[in-house]
mmCIF file of C-alpha atoms in Angstrom:
data_model
loop_
_atom_site.group_PDB
_atom_site.id
_atom_site.type_symbol
_atom_site.label_atom_id
_atom_site.label_comp_id
_atom_site.label_asym_id
_atom_site.label_seq_id
_atom_site.Cartn_x
_atom_site.Cartn_y
_atom_site.Cartn_z
ATOM 1 C CA UNK V 273 257.801 -79.134 184.314
ATOM 2 C CA UNK V 274 254.219 -78.263 185.247
ATOM 3 C CA UNK V 275 251.350 -79.435 182.981
ATOM 4 C CA UNK V 276 250.602 -75.833 181.984
ATOM 5 C CA UNK V 277 254.194 -75.134 180.961
ATOM 6 C CA UNK V 278 254.399 -78.458 179.110
ATOM 7 C CA UNK V 279 251.231 -77.672 177.157
ATOM 8 C CA UNK V 280 252.591 -74.232 176.305
ATOM 9 C CA UNK V 281 255.834 -75.840 175.137
ATOM 10 C CA UNK V 282 253.933 -78.203 172.827
ATOM 11 C CA UNK V 283 251.984 -75.302 171.316
ATOM 12 C CA UNK V 284 255.040 -73.251 170.370
ATOM 13 C CA UNK V 285 255.902 -75.076 167.081
ATOM 14 C CA UNK V 286 252.343 -74.683 165.729
ATOM 15 C CA UNK V 287 252.039 -71.146 167.095
ATOM 16 C CA UNK V 288 255.170 -69.858 165.419
ATOM 17 C CA UNK V 289 254.880 -72.055 162.311
ATOM 18 C CA UNK V 290 258.087 -74.070 162.277
ATOM 19 C CA UNK V 291 256.492 -76.483 159.793
ATOM 20 C CA UNK V 292 255.757 -73.551 157.495
ATOM 21 C CA UNK V 293 259.410 -72.514 157.694
ATOM 22 C CA UNK V 294 260.525 -75.990 156.604
ATOM 23 C CA UNK V 295 258.014 -75.911 153.760
ATOM 24 C CA UNK V 296 259.295 -72.563 152.480
ATOM 25 C CA UNK V 297 262.980 -73.446 152.749
ATOM 26 C CA UNK V 298 262.877 -77.033 151.465
ATOM 27 C CA UNK V 299 264.816 -76.232 148.297
ATOM 28 C CA UNK V 300 268.038 -78.136 147.656
ATOM 29 C CA UNK V 301 269.154 -78.176 144.007
ATOM 30 C CA UNK V 302 271.631 -81.002 144.700
ATOM 31 C CA UNK V 303 268.784 -83.397 145.559
ATOM 32 C CA UNK V 304 266.576 -84.670 142.731
ATOM 33 C CA UNK V 305 262.973 -84.213 143.935
ATOM 34 C CA UNK V 306 260.422 -86.972 143.436
ATOM 35 C CA UNK V 307 257.094 -85.778 142.070
ATOM 36 C CA UNK V 308 254.015 -87.831 142.849
ATOM 37 C CA UNK V 309 251.988 -88.896 139.853
ATOM 38 C CA UNK V 310 248.722 -86.979 139.581
ATOM 39 C CA UNK V 311 245.612 -89.011 140.398
ATOM 40 C CA UNK V 312 243.558 -87.013 137.916
ATOM 41 C CA UNK V 313 244.678 -85.557 134.594
ATOM 42 C CA UNK V 314 242.581 -83.238 132.428
ATOM 43 C CA UNK V 315 243.715 -82.269 128.933
ATOM 44 C CA UNK V 316 241.731 -79.534 127.209
ATOM 45 C CA UNK V 317 242.388 -78.156 123.738
ATOM 46 C CA UNK V 318 241.473 -74.795 122.195
ATOM 47 C CA UNK V 319 242.040 -74.415 118.453
ATOM 48 C CA UNK V 320 241.082 -71.028 117.064
ATOM 49 C CA UNK V 321 241.571 -68.342 114.462
ATOM 50 C CA UNK V 322 239.799 -65.049 113.771
ATOM 51 C CA UNK V 323 236.668 -66.728 112.405
ATOM 52 C CA UNK V 324 236.228 -69.973 114.344
ATOM 53 C CA UNK V 325 237.143 -71.855 117.504
ATOM 54 C CA UNK V 326 237.045 -75.462 118.619
ATOM 55 C CA UNK V 327 237.059 -76.492 122.269
ATOM 56 C CA UNK V 328 237.271 -80.094 123.385
ATOM 57 C CA UNK V 329 238.799 -82.379 125.948
ATOM 58 C CA UNK V 330 240.871 -85.445 125.166
ATOM 59 C CA UNK V 331 241.381 -88.631 127.115
ATOM 60 C CA UNK V 332 244.913 -89.387 125.952
ATOM 61 C CA UNK V 333 247.972 -87.254 125.311
ATOM 62 C CA UNK V 334 248.314 -88.822 121.860
ATOM 63 C CA UNK V 335 245.020 -87.299 120.756
ATOM 64 C CA UNK V 336 246.334 -83.729 120.852
ATOM 65 C CA UNK V 337 249.474 -84.250 118.736
ATOM 66 C CA UNK V 338 247.607 -83.475 115.516
ATOM 67 C CA UNK V 339 247.123 -79.834 116.585
ATOM 68 C CA UNK V 340 250.478 -78.788 115.118
ATOM 69 C CA UNK V 341 249.454 -79.844 111.619
ATOM 70 C CA UNK V 342 246.729 -77.253 111.021
ATOM 71 C CA UNK V 343 246.415 -73.505 110.478
ATOM 72 C CA UNK V 344 244.874 -72.790 113.874
ATOM 73 C CA UNK V 345 246.482 -71.356 116.975
ATOM 74 C CA UNK V 346 246.410 -74.218 119.474
ATOM 75 C CA UNK V 347 246.339 -73.987 123.240
ATOM 76 C CA UNK V 348 246.746 -77.332 124.988
ATOM 77 C CA UNK V 349 246.278 -77.131 128.753
ATOM 78 C CA UNK V 350 247.272 -80.129 130.874
ATOM 79 C CA UNK V 351 245.955 -80.153 134.460
ATOM 80 C CA UNK V 352 247.756 -82.741 136.581
ATOM 81 C CA UNK V 353 251.221 -84.042 135.726
ATOM 82 C CA UNK V 354 252.117 -87.604 134.878
ATOM 83 C CA UNK V 355 255.526 -88.406 133.472
ATOM 84 C CA UNK V 356 254.252 -90.485 130.549
ATOM 85 C CA UNK V 357 251.727 -87.861 129.455
ATOM 86 C CA UNK V 358 254.242 -85.002 129.676
ATOM 87 C CA UNK V 359 256.884 -86.943 127.749
ATOM 88 C CA UNK V 360 254.373 -88.006 125.096
ATOM 89 C CA UNK V 361 253.170 -84.466 124.407
ATOM 90 C CA UNK V 362 256.620 -82.864 124.586
ATOM 91 C CA UNK V 363 258.262 -85.478 122.369
ATOM 92 C CA UNK V 364 255.446 -85.062 119.869
ATOM 93 C CA UNK V 365 256.130 -81.313 119.713
ATOM 94 C CA UNK V 366 259.921 -81.680 119.647
ATOM 95 C CA UNK V 367 260.577 -80.301 123.127
ATOM 96 C CA UNK V 368 264.121 -80.718 124.494
ATOM 97 C CA UNK V 369 264.561 -83.321 127.304
ATOM 98 C CA UNK V 370 265.950 -80.658 129.654
ATOM 99 C CA UNK V 371 262.679 -78.753 129.355
ATOM 100 C CA UNK V 372 260.750 -81.940 130.120
ATOM 101 C CA UNK V 373 262.897 -82.388 133.220
ATOM 102 C CA UNK V 374 262.092 -78.834 134.344
ATOM 103 C CA UNK V 375 258.358 -79.397 133.829
ATOM 104 C CA UNK V 376 258.417 -82.516 136.003
ATOM 105 C CA UNK V 377 260.574 -80.917 138.692
ATOM 106 C CA UNK V 378 259.253 -79.297 141.883
ATOM 107 C CA UNK V 379 260.206 -76.144 143.823
ATOM 108 C CA UNK V 380 261.872 -74.631 140.775
ATOM 109 C CA UNK V 381 262.838 -70.984 140.655
ATOM 110 C CA UNK V 382 260.774 -69.092 138.033
ATOM 111 C CA UNK V 383 262.761 -68.700 134.836
ATOM 112 C CA UNK V 384 262.625 -68.282 131.063
ATOM 113 C CA UNK V 385 264.641 -70.325 128.548
ATOM 114 C CA UNK V 386 264.939 -70.341 124.779
ATOM 115 C CA UNK V 387 265.640 -73.902 123.710
ATOM 116 C CA UNK V 388 265.774 -74.890 120.044
ATOM 117 C CA UNK V 389 262.607 -73.502 118.431
ATOM 118 C CA UNK V 390 260.509 -72.899 121.548
ATOM 119 C CA UNK V 391 260.314 -70.389 124.386
ATOM 120 C CA UNK V 392 259.870 -71.945 127.835
ATOM 121 C CA UNK V 393 258.488 -70.109 130.888
ATOM 122 C CA UNK V 394 258.290 -71.661 134.352
ATOM 123 C CA UNK V 395 256.652 -69.772 137.222
ATOM 124 C CA UNK V 396 254.149 -70.171 140.049
ATOM 125 C CA UNK V 397 250.482 -69.345 140.346
ATOM 126 C CA UNK V 398 249.628 -68.039 143.812
ATOM 127 C CA UNK V 399 246.508 -68.632 145.869
ATOM 128 C CA UNK V 400 245.516 -67.463 149.348
ATOM 129 C CA UNK V 401 244.230 -70.143 151.714
ATOM 130 C CA UNK V 402 241.515 -68.502 153.833
ATOM 131 C CA UNK V 403 241.552 -71.289 156.429
ATOM 132 C CA UNK V 404 245.308 -71.402 157.016
ATOM 133 C CA UNK V 405 245.830 -67.693 156.241
ATOM 134 C CA UNK V 406 248.785 -68.637 154.069
ATOM 135 C CA UNK V 407 249.967 -68.246 150.473
ATOM 136 C CA UNK V 408 249.945 -71.429 148.398
ATOM 137 C CA UNK V 409 251.866 -71.945 145.181
ATOM 138 C CA UNK V 410 251.226 -74.064 142.113
ATOM 139 C CA UNK V 411 253.951 -74.510 139.528
ATOM 140 C CA UNK V 412 252.964 -73.883 135.928
ATOM 141 C CA UNK V 413 255.056 -74.403 132.808
ATOM 142 C CA UNK V 414 254.225 -72.546 129.590
ATOM 143 C CA UNK V 415 255.788 -73.483 126.251
ATOM 144 C CA UNK V 416 255.436 -71.122 123.297
ATOM 145 C CA UNK V 417 256.013 -72.615 119.874
ATOM 146 C CA UNK V 418 255.037 -71.795 116.335
ATOM 147 C CA UNK V 419 251.231 -71.480 116.426
ATOM 148 C CA UNK V 420 250.876 -73.408 119.666
ATOM 149 C CA UNK V 421 251.057 -72.921 123.421
ATOM 150 C CA UNK V 422 251.397 -75.771 125.921
ATOM 151 C CA UNK V 423 250.594 -75.163 129.576
ATOM 152 C CA UNK V 424 251.260 -77.722 132.310
ATOM 153 C CA UNK V 425 249.606 -77.264 135.708
ATOM 154 C CA UNK V 426 249.997 -79.330 138.865
ATOM 155 C CA UNK V 427 246.487 -79.038 140.275
ATOM 156 C CA UNK V 428 243.538 -80.130 138.162
ATOM 157 C CA UNK V 429 241.009 -78.482 140.471
ATOM 158 C CA UNK V 430 241.957 -74.802 140.113
ATOM 159 C CA UNK V 431 243.641 -72.214 137.903
ATOM 160 C CA UNK V 432 243.331 -68.516 137.046
ATOM 161 C CA UNK V 433 242.499 -68.821 133.333
ATOM 162 C CA UNK V 434 238.662 -68.835 133.135
ATOM 163 C CA UNK V 435 238.597 -65.182 131.894
ATOM 164 C CA UNK V 436 240.880 -66.149 128.995
ATOM 165 C CA UNK V 437 238.649 -69.075 128.055
ATOM 166 C CA UNK V 438 235.675 -66.700 128.105
ATOM 167 C CA UNK V 439 237.406 -64.176 125.831
ATOM 168 C CA UNK V 440 238.326 -66.910 123.361
ATOM 169 C CA UNK V 441 234.620 -67.556 122.800
ATOM 170 C CA UNK V 442 234.026 -63.963 121.655
ATOM 171 C CA UNK V 443 234.300 -63.672 117.866
ATOM 172 C CA UNK V 444 235.784 -60.177 117.696
ATOM 173 C CA UNK V 445 238.062 -60.525 120.722
ATOM 174 C CA UNK V 446 241.623 -59.278 120.239
ATOM 175 C CA UNK V 447 243.053 -62.585 121.433
ATOM 176 C CA UNK V 448 241.341 -64.314 118.480
ATOM 177 C CA UNK V 449 242.930 -61.890 116.032
ATOM 178 C CA UNK V 450 246.505 -62.409 117.270
ATOM 179 C CA UNK V 451 249.040 -65.224 117.251
ATOM 180 C CA UNK V 452 250.300 -67.701 119.831
ATOM 181 C CA UNK V 453 252.673 -65.183 121.431
ATOM 182 C CA UNK V 454 249.686 -62.987 122.341
ATOM 183 C CA UNK V 455 248.059 -66.012 123.985
ATOM 184 C CA UNK V 456 251.279 -66.588 125.941
ATOM 185 C CA UNK V 457 251.189 -62.937 127.034
ATOM 186 C CA UNK V 458 247.555 -63.344 128.129
ATOM 187 C CA UNK V 459 248.427 -66.344 130.315
ATOM 188 C CA UNK V 460 251.348 -64.533 131.966
ATOM 189 C CA UNK V 461 249.266 -61.394 132.429
ATOM 190 C CA UNK V 462 246.480 -63.345 134.147
ATOM 191 C CA UNK V 463 248.959 -65.038 136.498
ATOM 192 C CA UNK V 464 250.576 -61.719 137.453
ATOM 193 C CA UNK V 465 247.200 -60.001 137.900
ATOM 194 C CA UNK V 466 246.192 -62.766 140.299
ATOM 195 C CA UNK V 467 249.280 -61.904 142.385
ATOM 196 C CA UNK V 468 247.588 -58.624 143.308
ATOM 197 C CA UNK V 469 244.499 -60.477 144.547
ATOM 198 C CA UNK V 470 246.714 -62.570 146.823
ATOM 199 C CA UNK V 471 248.572 -59.482 148.013
ATOM 200 C CA UNK V 472 245.273 -57.790 148.806
ATOM 201 C CA UNK V 473 244.397 -60.719 151.077
ATOM 202 C CA UNK V 474 247.797 -60.534 152.750
ATOM 203 C CA UNK V 475 247.343 -56.784 153.182
ATOM 204 C CA UNK V 476 244.021 -57.369 154.965
ATOM 205 C CA UNK V 477 245.752 -59.766 157.364
ATOM 206 C CA UNK V 478 248.471 -57.177 158.009
ATOM 207 C CA UNK V 479 245.831 -54.587 158.926
ATOM 208 C CA UNK V 480 244.122 -57.016 161.316
ATOM 209 C CA UNK V 481 247.395 -57.906 163.041
ATOM 210 C CA UNK V 482 248.405 -54.237 163.231
ATOM 211 C CA UNK V 483 245.195 -53.373 165.077
ATOM 212 C CA UNK V 484 245.733 -56.358 167.367
ATOM 213 C CA UNK V 485 249.272 -55.258 168.196
ATOM 214 C CA UNK V 486 248.126 -51.705 168.968
ATOM 215 C CA UNK V 487 245.299 -52.932 171.212
ATOM 216 C CA UNK V 488 247.081 -55.694 173.105
ATOM 217 C CA UNK V 489 250.532 -57.073 172.370
ATOM 218 C CA UNK V 490 250.894 -60.711 173.377
ATOM 219 C CA UNK V 491 252.673 -63.867 172.283
ATOM 220 C CA UNK V 492 249.985 -64.674 169.722
ATOM 221 C CA UNK V 493 250.446 -61.260 168.114
ATOM 222 C CA UNK V 494 254.158 -61.958 167.731
ATOM 223 C CA UNK V 495 253.348 -65.351 166.209
ATOM 224 C CA UNK V 496 251.014 -63.725 163.677
ATOM 225 C CA UNK V 497 253.695 -61.199 162.757
ATOM 226 C CA UNK V 498 256.142 -64.060 162.275
ATOM 227 C CA UNK V 499 253.663 -65.910 160.048
ATOM 228 C CA UNK V 500 253.037 -62.854 157.871
ATOM 229 C CA UNK V 501 256.759 -62.344 157.444
ATOM 230 C CA UNK V 502 257.029 -65.900 156.095
ATOM 231 C CA UNK V 503 254.178 -65.320 153.657
ATOM 232 C CA UNK V 504 255.973 -62.228 152.375
ATOM 233 C CA UNK V 505 259.056 -64.382 151.828
ATOM 234 C CA UNK V 506 256.941 -66.605 149.558
ATOM 235 C CA UNK V 507 255.733 -63.563 147.610
ATOM 236 C CA UNK V 508 259.185 -62.074 147.228
ATOM 237 C CA UNK V 509 260.681 -65.396 146.118
ATOM 238 C CA UNK V 510 258.188 -65.412 143.242
ATOM 239 C CA UNK V 511 258.057 -61.740 142.262
ATOM 240 C CA UNK V 512 261.767 -61.120 141.722
ATOM 241 C CA UNK V 513 262.366 -64.117 139.371
ATOM 242 C CA UNK V 514 259.170 -63.428 137.412
ATOM 243 C CA UNK V 515 260.430 -59.881 136.876
ATOM 244 C CA UNK V 516 263.615 -61.341 135.405
ATOM 245 C CA UNK V 517 261.546 -63.794 133.338
ATOM 246 C CA UNK V 518 259.542 -61.006 131.711
ATOM 247 C CA UNK V 519 262.638 -58.900 131.201
ATOM 248 C CA UNK V 520 264.179 -61.853 129.347
ATOM 249 C CA UNK V 521 261.142 -62.131 127.070
ATOM 250 C CA UNK V 522 261.232 -58.392 126.302
ATOM 251 C CA UNK V 523 264.921 -58.587 125.389
ATOM 252 C CA UNK V 524 264.517 -61.794 123.399
ATOM 253 C CA UNK V 525 265.018 -61.754 119.644
ATOM 254 C CA UNK V 526 263.057 -64.955 119.108
ATOM 255 C CA UNK V 527 261.087 -65.224 115.871
ATOM 256 C CA UNK V 528 258.170 -66.528 117.925
ATOM 257 C CA UNK V 529 257.582 -63.045 119.379
ATOM 258 C CA UNK V 530 256.081 -60.343 117.195
ATOM 259 C CA UNK V 531 257.434 -56.827 117.652
ATOM 260 C CA UNK V 532 253.938 -55.370 117.970
ATOM 261 C CA UNK V 533 253.341 -57.481 121.102
ATOM 262 C CA UNK V 534 256.420 -56.278 122.971
ATOM 263 C CA UNK V 535 254.462 -53.438 124.560
ATOM 264 C CA UNK V 536 252.068 -55.958 126.108
ATOM 265 C CA UNK V 537 254.907 -57.859 127.766
ATOM 266 C CA UNK V 538 256.281 -54.518 129.008
ATOM 267 C CA UNK V 539 252.906 -53.848 130.610
ATOM 268 C CA UNK V 540 253.079 -57.168 132.496
ATOM 269 C CA UNK V 541 256.651 -56.290 133.480
ATOM 270 C CA UNK V 542 255.416 -53.000 134.945
ATOM 271 C CA UNK V 543 252.802 -54.901 136.934
ATOM 272 C CA UNK V 544 255.281 -57.350 138.446
ATOM 273 C CA UNK V 545 257.628 -54.484 139.367
ATOM 274 C CA UNK V 546 254.713 -52.786 141.098
ATOM 275 C CA UNK V 547 253.879 -56.030 142.923
ATOM 276 C CA UNK V 548 257.508 -56.380 144.018
ATOM 277 C CA UNK V 549 257.565 -52.809 145.347
ATOM 278 C CA UNK V 550 254.306 -53.426 147.200
ATOM 279 C CA UNK V 551 255.769 -56.545 148.833
ATOM 280 C CA UNK V 552 258.722 -54.440 149.989
ATOM 281 C CA UNK V 553 256.279 -51.931 151.506
ATOM 282 C CA UNK V 554 254.499 -54.781 153.287
ATOM 283 C CA UNK V 555 257.838 -55.988 154.589
ATOM 284 C CA UNK V 556 258.575 -52.529 156.026
ATOM 285 C CA UNK V 557 255.159 -52.513 157.707
ATOM 286 C CA UNK V 558 255.839 -55.939 159.229
ATOM 287 C CA UNK V 559 259.189 -54.757 160.596
ATOM 288 C CA UNK V 560 257.500 -51.652 162.028
ATOM 289 C CA UNK V 561 254.869 -53.855 163.674
ATOM 290 C CA UNK V 562 257.582 -55.999 165.217
ATOM 291 C CA UNK V 563 259.268 -52.866 166.616
ATOM 292 C CA UNK V 564 255.882 -51.658 167.878
ATOM 293 C CA UNK V 565 255.320 -55.002 169.608
ATOM 294 C CA UNK V 566 258.712 -54.793 171.352
ATOM 295 C CA UNK V 567 258.057 -51.170 172.354
ATOM 296 C CA UNK V 568 254.678 -52.113 173.804
ATOM 297 C CA UNK V 569 256.224 -54.964 175.774
ATOM 298 C CA UNK V 570 258.926 -52.648 177.134
ATOM 299 C CA UNK V 571 256.329 -49.989 177.952
ATOM 300 C CA UNK V 572 254.223 -52.513 179.826
ATOM 301 C CA UNK V 573 257.287 -53.666 181.733
ATOM 302 C CA UNK V 574 258.133 -50.070 182.618
ATOM 303 C CA UNK V 575 254.586 -49.539 183.919
ATOM 304 C CA UNK V 576 254.874 -52.640 186.101
ATOM 305 C CA UNK V 577 258.267 -51.552 187.430
ATOM 306 C CA UNK V 578 256.914 -48.053 188.152
ATOM 307 C CA UNK V 579 253.987 -49.434 190.165
ATOM 308 C CA UNK V 580 256.311 -51.727 192.090
ATOM 309 C CA UNK V 581 258.692 -48.819 192.828
ATOM 310 C CA UNK V 582 255.795 -46.645 194.078
ATOM 311 C CA UNK V 583 254.544 -49.432 196.342
ATOM 312 C CA UNK V 584 258.059 -49.909 197.693
ATOM 313 C CA UNK V 585 258.404 -46.178 198.386
ATOM 314 C CA UNK V 586 255.019 -46.054 200.134
ATOM 315 C CA UNK V 587 255.921 -48.958 202.392
ATOM 316 C CA UNK V 588 259.353 -47.573 203.249
ATOM 317 C CA UNK V 589 258.118 -45.092 205.978
ATOM 318 C CA UNK V 590 256.072 -47.818 207.676
ATOM 319 C CA UNK V 591 259.082 -50.105 207.612
ATOM 320 C CA UNK V 592 261.341 -47.435 209.124
ATOM 321 C CA UNK V 593 258.843 -46.453 211.838
ATOM 322 C CA UNK V 594 258.098 -50.065 212.687
ATOM 323 C CA UNK V 595 261.809 -50.828 212.832
ATOM 324 C CA UNK V 596 262.570 -47.922 215.167
ATOM 325 C CA UNK V 597 259.781 -48.657 217.615
ATOM 326 C CA UNK V 598 260.490 -52.350 217.467
ATOM 327 C CA UNK V 599 264.088 -52.048 218.730
ATOM 328 C CA UNK V 600 264.946 -54.062 221.847
ATOM 329 C CA UNK V 601 265.858 -51.191 224.254
ATOM 330 C CA UNK V 602 264.526 -50.379 227.713
ATOM 331 C CA UNK V 603 264.113 -46.658 227.033
ATOM 332 C CA UNK V 604 262.173 -45.794 223.888
ATOM 333 C CA UNK V 605 260.058 -42.640 223.440
ATOM 334 C CA UNK V 606 256.322 -43.209 223.963
ATOM 335 C CA UNK V 607 256.910 -46.872 224.953
ATOM 336 C CA UNK V 608 254.668 -46.462 227.972
ATOM 337 C CA UNK V 609 252.438 -43.752 226.489
ATOM 338 C CA UNK V 610 248.826 -44.837 226.078
ATOM 339 C CA UNK V 611 248.690 -43.086 222.655
ATOM 340 C CA UNK V 612 252.104 -44.319 221.422
ATOM 341 C CA UNK V 613 250.715 -47.160 219.280
ATOM 342 C CA UNK V 614 248.131 -44.909 217.629
ATOM 343 C CA UNK V 615 250.752 -42.220 216.964
ATOM 344 C CA UNK V 616 253.050 -44.756 215.247
ATOM 345 C CA UNK V 617 250.230 -46.208 213.114
ATOM 346 C CA UNK V 618 249.036 -42.708 212.240
ATOM 347 C CA UNK V 619 252.510 -41.765 211.033
ATOM 348 C CA UNK V 620 252.650 -44.966 208.985
ATOM 349 C CA UNK V 621 249.432 -43.917 207.222
ATOM 350 C CA UNK V 622 249.885 -40.156 206.953
ATOM 351 C CA UNK V 623 253.409 -40.192 205.496
ATOM 352 C CA UNK V 624 252.472 -42.551 202.552
ATOM 353 C CA UNK V 625 249.372 -40.424 201.870
ATOM 354 C CA UNK V 626 251.525 -37.301 201.738
ATOM 355 C CA UNK V 627 253.953 -39.154 199.422
ATOM 356 C CA UNK V 628 251.079 -40.120 197.107
ATOM 357 C CA UNK V 629 249.998 -36.467 196.909
ATOM 358 C CA UNK V 630 253.587 -35.357 196.252
ATOM 359 C CA UNK V 631 254.147 -37.982 193.498
ATOM 360 C CA UNK V 632 250.856 -37.088 191.866
ATOM 361 C CA UNK V 633 251.618 -33.364 191.939
ATOM 362 C CA UNK V 634 255.026 -33.954 190.327
ATOM 363 C CA UNK V 635 253.394 -36.086 187.592
ATOM 364 C CA UNK V 636 255.371 -39.222 188.378
ATOM 365 C CA UNK V 637 252.293 -41.382 187.854
#
């Protein structure tokens, strides 16, 4: 194998993203995943009612167990997961061990469960990595209880909830006037709204690749199409289960959910359905781009074959004339004529020129 071919062979896995494929498909429910303990854990507490709010961070999980013993709505957000901290908080709030196991798991399918006296939602927050041009996921678990909401995030460095924290500081904000189930709705709504930001980024990449395919179809264009198709798989794997999650909340008869807030959850449901439909449209565009790429490759091949056929046809008269006058016979017309060579060469040039004119007039090229 030549050095150039060997280098091209080494580039294929990174070009077509085989590692990304393994990352997307590394889900095996029969194998218990091992989560790494977070190096940094941040626990932040919001306690509020219509007239006042307290915001503070705590160093230990034990310090936030008192929040269930007051008349405030409490939101405890844990950034970074450690088994001891999660178990301490959940045991203090009477959370079932199966829910604790789901919180500590990885690569879970988004879902909603009603266990004992709490409502448990597990889903993913999505981010778009500008450097890798890929969609990244972060698992978040939200537990709705009586006058409290617990949220567990994997990454302590980012989330999508700053607008909610800002609204909580406003005295007359609607979120301050409502209960814990409205706070749970606000968290889910913010996560789903962020999906559209990610999809907008993916849509921009689709437009760029589409222009590239139209201008010049090459192996890198096909690789980019393949990468975008994998990112759409990530989106679809999150949108469909979240739709079912919200549908389960809407149909729930839990006492934790007020009837007047059902319309808000229906609004989030409408948004996730719209996001799912948009991902299907993106998928259709990707398939159309793949067909366009194949059509362009075939068209280019046809152009090459047409040029080669024309060249072959133009050389055919010269080959025939040269073959006739090159036969090994004693008597050949013009063999001793002083103009014989020039006549033969002239025919070899004139006939192809006439053929070019004829092909051009017929519109064959």
